[in-house]
Coordinates of N, CA and C in Angstrom, one line a residue:
X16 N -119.9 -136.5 103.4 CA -121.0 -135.9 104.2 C -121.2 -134.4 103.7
X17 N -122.4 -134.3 102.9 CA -123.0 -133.1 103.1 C -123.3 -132.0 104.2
X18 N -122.1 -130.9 104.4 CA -122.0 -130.6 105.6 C -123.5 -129.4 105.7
X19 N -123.8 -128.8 104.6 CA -124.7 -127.6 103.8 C -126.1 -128.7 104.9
X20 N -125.9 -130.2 104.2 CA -127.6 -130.6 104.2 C -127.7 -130.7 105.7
X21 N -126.8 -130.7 106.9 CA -126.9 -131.1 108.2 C -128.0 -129.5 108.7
X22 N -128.5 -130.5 110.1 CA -129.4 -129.7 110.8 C -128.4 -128.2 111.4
X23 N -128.9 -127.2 111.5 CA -127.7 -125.8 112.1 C -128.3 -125.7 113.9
X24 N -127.4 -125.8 114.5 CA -127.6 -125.5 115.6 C -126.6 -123.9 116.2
X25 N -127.3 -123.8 117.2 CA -126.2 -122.4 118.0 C -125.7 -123.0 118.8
X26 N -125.0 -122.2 119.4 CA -124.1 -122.8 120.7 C -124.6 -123.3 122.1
X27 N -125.8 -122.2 122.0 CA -126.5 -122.1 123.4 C -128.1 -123.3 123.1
X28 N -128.2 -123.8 121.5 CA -129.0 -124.8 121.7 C -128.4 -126.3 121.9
X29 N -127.1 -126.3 121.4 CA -126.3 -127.7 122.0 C -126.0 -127.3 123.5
X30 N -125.9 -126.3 124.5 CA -125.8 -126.4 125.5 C -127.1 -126.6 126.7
X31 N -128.1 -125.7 125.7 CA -129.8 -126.3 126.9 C -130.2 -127.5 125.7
X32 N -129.6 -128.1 125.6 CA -130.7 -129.1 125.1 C -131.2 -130.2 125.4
X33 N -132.0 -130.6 126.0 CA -132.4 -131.7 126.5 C -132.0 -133.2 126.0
X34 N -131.1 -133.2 125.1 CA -130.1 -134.6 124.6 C -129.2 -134.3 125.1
X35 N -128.6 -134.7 126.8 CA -127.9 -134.2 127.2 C -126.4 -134.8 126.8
X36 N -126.3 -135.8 125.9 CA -125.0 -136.3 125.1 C -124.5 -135.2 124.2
X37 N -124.9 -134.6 123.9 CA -124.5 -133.7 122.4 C -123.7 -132.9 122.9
X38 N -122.2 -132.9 122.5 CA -121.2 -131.8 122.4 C -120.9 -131.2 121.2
X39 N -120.0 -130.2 121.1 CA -119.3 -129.7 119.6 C -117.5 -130.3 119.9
X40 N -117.4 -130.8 118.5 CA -116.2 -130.4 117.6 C -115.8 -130.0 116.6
X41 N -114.9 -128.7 116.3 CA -114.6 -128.5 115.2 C -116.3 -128.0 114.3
X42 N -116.9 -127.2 115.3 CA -118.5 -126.8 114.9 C -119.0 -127.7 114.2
X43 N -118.7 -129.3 114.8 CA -120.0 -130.3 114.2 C -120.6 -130.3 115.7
X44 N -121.8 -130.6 115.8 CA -122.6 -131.4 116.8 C -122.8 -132.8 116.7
X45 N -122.3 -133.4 117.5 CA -122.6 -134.8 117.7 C -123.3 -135.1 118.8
X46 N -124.0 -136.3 118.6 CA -124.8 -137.1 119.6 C -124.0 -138.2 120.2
X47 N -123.3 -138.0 121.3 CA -122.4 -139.3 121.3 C -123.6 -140.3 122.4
X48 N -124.6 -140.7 122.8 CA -125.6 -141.5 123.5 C -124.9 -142.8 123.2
X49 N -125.2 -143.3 121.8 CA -124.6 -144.6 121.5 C -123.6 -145.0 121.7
X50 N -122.5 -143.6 121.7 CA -120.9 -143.8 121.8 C -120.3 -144.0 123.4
X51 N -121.1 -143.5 124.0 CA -120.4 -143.2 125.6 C -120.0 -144.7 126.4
X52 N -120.8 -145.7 125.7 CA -120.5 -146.9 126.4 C -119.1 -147.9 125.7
X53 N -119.1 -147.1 124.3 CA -117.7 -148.2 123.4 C -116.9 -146.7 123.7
X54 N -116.7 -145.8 124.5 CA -115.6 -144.7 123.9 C -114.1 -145.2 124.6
X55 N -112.9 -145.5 123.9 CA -111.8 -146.1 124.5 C -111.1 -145.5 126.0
X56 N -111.5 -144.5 125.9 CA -111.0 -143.3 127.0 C -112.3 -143.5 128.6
X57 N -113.2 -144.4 128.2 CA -114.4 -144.1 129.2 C -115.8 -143.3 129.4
X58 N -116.5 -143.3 129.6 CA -117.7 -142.3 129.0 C -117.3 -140.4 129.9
X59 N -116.9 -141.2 131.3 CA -116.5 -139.8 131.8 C -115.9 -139.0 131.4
X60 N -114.9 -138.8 130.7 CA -113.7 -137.9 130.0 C -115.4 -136.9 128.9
X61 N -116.0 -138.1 128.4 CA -117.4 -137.2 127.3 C -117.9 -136.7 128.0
X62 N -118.8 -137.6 129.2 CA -119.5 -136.2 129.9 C -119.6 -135.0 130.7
X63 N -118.1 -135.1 130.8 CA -117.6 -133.7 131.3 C -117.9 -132.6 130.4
X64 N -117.7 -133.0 129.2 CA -118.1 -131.9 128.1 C -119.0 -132.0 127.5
X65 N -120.4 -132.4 127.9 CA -121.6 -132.4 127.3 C -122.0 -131.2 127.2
X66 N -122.1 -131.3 126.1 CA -122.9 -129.8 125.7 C -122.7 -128.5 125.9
X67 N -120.9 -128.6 125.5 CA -120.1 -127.7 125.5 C -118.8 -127.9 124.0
X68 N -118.3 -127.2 124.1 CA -117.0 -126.9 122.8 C -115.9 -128.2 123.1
X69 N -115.9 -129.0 122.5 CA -115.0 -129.9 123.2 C -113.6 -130.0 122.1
X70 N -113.6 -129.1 121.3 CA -112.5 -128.8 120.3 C -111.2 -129.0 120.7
X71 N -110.9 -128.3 121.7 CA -109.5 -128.2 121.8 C -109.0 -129.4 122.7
X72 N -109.7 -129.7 123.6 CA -109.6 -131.3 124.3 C -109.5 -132.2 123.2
X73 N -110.5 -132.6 122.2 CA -110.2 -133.4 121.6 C -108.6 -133.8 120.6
X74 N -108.6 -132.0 120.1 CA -107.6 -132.1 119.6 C -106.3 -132.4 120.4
X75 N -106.1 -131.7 121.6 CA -104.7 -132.0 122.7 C -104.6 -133.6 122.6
X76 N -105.7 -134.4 122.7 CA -105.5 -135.9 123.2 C -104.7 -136.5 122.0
X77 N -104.6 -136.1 120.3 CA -104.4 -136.6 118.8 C -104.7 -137.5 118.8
X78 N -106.0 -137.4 118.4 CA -106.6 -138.8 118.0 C -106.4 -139.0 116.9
X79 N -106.9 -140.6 116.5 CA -106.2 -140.6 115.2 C -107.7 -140.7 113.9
X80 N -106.6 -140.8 112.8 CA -107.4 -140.6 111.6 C -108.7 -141.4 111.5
X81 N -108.8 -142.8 112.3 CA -109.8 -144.2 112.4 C -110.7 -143.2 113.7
X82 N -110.4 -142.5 114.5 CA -111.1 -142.1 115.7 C -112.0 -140.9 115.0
X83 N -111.4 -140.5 113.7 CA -112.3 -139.1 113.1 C -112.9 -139.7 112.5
X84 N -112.5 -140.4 111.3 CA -114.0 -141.4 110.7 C -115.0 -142.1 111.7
X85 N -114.3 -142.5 112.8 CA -115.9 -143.2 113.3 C -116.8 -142.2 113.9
X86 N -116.0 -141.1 114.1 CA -117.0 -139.5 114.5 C -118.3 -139.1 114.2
X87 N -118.0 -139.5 112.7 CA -118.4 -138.8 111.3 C -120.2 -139.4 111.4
X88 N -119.6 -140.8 112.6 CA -121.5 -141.5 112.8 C -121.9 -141.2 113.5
X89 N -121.7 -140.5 114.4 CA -122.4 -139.4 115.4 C -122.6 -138.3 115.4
X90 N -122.4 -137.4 114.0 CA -122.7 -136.4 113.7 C -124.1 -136.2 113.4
X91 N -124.9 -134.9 114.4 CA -126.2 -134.8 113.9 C -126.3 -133.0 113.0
X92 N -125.5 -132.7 113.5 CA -125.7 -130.8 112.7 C -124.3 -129.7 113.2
X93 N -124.3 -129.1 112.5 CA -123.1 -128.1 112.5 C -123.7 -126.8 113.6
X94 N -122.7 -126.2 113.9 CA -122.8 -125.1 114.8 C -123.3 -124.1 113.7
X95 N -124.1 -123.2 113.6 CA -124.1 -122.0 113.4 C -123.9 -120.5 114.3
X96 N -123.7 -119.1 113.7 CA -124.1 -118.0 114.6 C -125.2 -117.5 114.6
X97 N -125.9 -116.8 115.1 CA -126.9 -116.2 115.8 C -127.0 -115.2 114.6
X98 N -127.7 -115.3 113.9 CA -128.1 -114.4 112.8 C -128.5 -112.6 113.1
X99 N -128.7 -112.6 114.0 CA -129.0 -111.0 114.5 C -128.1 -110.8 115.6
X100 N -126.8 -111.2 115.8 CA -125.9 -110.5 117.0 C -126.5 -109.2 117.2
X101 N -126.1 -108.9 118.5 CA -126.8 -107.4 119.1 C -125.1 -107.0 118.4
X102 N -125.2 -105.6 118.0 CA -123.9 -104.9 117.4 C -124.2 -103.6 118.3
X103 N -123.4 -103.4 119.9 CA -123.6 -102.6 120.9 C -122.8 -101.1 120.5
X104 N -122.1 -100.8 119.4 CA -121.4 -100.1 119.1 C -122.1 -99.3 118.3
X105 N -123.2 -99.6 117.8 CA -124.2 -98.7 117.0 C -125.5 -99.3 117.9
X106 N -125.7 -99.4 119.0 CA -127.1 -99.6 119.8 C -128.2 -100.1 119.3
X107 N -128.1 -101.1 118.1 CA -129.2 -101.9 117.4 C -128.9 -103.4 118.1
X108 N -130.3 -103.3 118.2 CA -130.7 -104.5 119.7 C -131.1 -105.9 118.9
X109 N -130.9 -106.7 119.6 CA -131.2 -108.4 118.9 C -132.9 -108.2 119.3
X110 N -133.3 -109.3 118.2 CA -133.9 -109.6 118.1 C -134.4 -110.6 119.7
X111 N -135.7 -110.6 120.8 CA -135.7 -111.3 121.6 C -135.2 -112.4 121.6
X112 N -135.0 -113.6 120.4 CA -134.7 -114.6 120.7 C -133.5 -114.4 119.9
X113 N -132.4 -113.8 120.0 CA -130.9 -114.2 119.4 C -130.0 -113.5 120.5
X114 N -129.3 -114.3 120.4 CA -128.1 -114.1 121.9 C -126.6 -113.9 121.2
X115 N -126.2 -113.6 121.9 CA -124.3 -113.3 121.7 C -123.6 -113.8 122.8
X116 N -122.2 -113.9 122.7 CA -121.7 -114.4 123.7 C -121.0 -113.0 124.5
X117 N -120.7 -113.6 125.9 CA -120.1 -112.9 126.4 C -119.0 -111.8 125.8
X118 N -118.1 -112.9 125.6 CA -116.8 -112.2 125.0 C -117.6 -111.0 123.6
X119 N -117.8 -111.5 122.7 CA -118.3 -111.2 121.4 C -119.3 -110.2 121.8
X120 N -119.8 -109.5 123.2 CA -120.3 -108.1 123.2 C -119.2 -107.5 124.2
X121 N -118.6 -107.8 124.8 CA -117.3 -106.9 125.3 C -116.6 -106.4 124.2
X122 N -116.1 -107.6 123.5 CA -115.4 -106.9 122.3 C -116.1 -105.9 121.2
X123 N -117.7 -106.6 121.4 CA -118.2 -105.1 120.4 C -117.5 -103.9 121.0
X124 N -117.1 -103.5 121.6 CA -117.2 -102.4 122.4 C -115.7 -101.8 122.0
X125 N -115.9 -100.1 121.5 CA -114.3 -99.7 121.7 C -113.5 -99.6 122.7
X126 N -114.0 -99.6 123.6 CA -113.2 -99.8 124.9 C -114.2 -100.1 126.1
X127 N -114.4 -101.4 126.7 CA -115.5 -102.0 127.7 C -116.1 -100.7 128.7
X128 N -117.1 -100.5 128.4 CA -118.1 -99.4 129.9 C -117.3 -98.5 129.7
X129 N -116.7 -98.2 128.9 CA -116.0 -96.4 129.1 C -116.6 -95.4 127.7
X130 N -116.7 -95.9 126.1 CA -116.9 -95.0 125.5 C -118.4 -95.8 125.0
X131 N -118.9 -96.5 125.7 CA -120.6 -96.9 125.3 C -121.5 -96.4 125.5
X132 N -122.4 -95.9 124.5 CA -123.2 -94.7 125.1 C -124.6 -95.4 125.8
X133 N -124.5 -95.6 127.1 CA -125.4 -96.4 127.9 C -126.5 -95.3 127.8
X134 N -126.6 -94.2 127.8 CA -127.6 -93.3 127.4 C -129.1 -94.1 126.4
X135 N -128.3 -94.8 125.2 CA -129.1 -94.9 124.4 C -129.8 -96.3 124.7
X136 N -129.5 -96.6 126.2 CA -130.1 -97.9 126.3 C -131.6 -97.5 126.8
X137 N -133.0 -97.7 126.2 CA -134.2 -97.9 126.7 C -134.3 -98.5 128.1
X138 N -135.2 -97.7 128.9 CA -135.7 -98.6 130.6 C -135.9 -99.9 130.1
X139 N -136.5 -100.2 129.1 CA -137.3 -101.3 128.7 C -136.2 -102.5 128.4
X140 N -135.1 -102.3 128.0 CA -134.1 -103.6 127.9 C -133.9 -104.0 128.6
X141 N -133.6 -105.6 128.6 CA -133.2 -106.6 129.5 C -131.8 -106.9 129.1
X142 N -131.2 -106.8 130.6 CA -129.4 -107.2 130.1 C -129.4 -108.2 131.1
X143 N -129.4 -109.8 131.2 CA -128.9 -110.7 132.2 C -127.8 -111.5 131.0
X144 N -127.1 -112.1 132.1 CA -126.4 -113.4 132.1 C -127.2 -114.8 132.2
X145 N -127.1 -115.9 131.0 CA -128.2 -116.9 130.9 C -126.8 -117.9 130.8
X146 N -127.4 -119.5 130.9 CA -126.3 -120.4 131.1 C -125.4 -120.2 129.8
X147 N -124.4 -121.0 130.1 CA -123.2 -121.0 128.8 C -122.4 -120.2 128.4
X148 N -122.4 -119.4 129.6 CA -121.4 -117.8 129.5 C -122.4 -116.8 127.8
X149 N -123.7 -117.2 127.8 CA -124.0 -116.0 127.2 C -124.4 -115.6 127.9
X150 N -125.0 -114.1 126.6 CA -125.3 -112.4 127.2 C -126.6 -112.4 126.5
X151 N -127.7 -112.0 126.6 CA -128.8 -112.1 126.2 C -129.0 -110.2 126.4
X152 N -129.6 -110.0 125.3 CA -129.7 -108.1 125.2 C -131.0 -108.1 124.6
X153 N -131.9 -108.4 125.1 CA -133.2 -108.2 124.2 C -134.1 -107.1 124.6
X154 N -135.0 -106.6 123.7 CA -135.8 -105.2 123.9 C -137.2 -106.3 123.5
X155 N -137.9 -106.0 124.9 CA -139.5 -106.6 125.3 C -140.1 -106.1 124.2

């Protein structure tokens, strides 16, 4: 499998996306739709984690080597990152439509709300919380 020729998705488009089967492992995206009714474990153990990181679950359970080849048919596109992360440590702002995660703008920071220079933030930016534990920092 050509991992280069697969579709790139973000985090936050496997989490709103309207294929509500689609999880990540190991930054592939899969469609499990077809899978949820043959999965050995039950469909419910999958749709607890639709359309979330299901990496480390998968991995705790050790599946086996025949359980990752048959994966490999429900693969629709790899995770990508957000090509303009907001970088809060030099106050250059994303682009409206690119998001960061929670964690990943705390940690921009050299020490959380104490040496950020909130000064340099414009009236005009928007700072909410959107689903998926991201942080959305966009300038109107």
């Amino acid at each position: 499998m050509d991992l280069d020729a697969l579709p790139q998705y973000t985090r936050e488009e496997v989490c709103q996306s309207n294929q509500s089967n689609w999880l990540i492992v190991n930054d592939l995206v899969y469609d499990l739709t077809d899978f949820l009714r043959i999965h050995p474990g039950g469909s419910e153990v999958l749709l607890e984690y639709m359309g979330l990181d299901a990496t480390s679950v998968f991995e705790d359970v050790g599946h086996s080597s025949m359980a990752r080849t048959i994966m490999l048919r429900y693969v629709i596109g790899r995770v990508v990152t957000a090509s303009n992360l907001v970088n809060l440590s030099t106050s250059q702002f994303c682009r409206r439509d690119s998001s960061v995660t929670a964690t990943e703008a705390l940690l921009s920071f050299p020490h959380p709300f104490k040496e950020f220079e909130w000064s340099k933030l414009s009236s005009n930016v928007i700072i909410h919380p959107v689903n998926c534990a991201r942080l959305h920092i966009c300038v109107p």
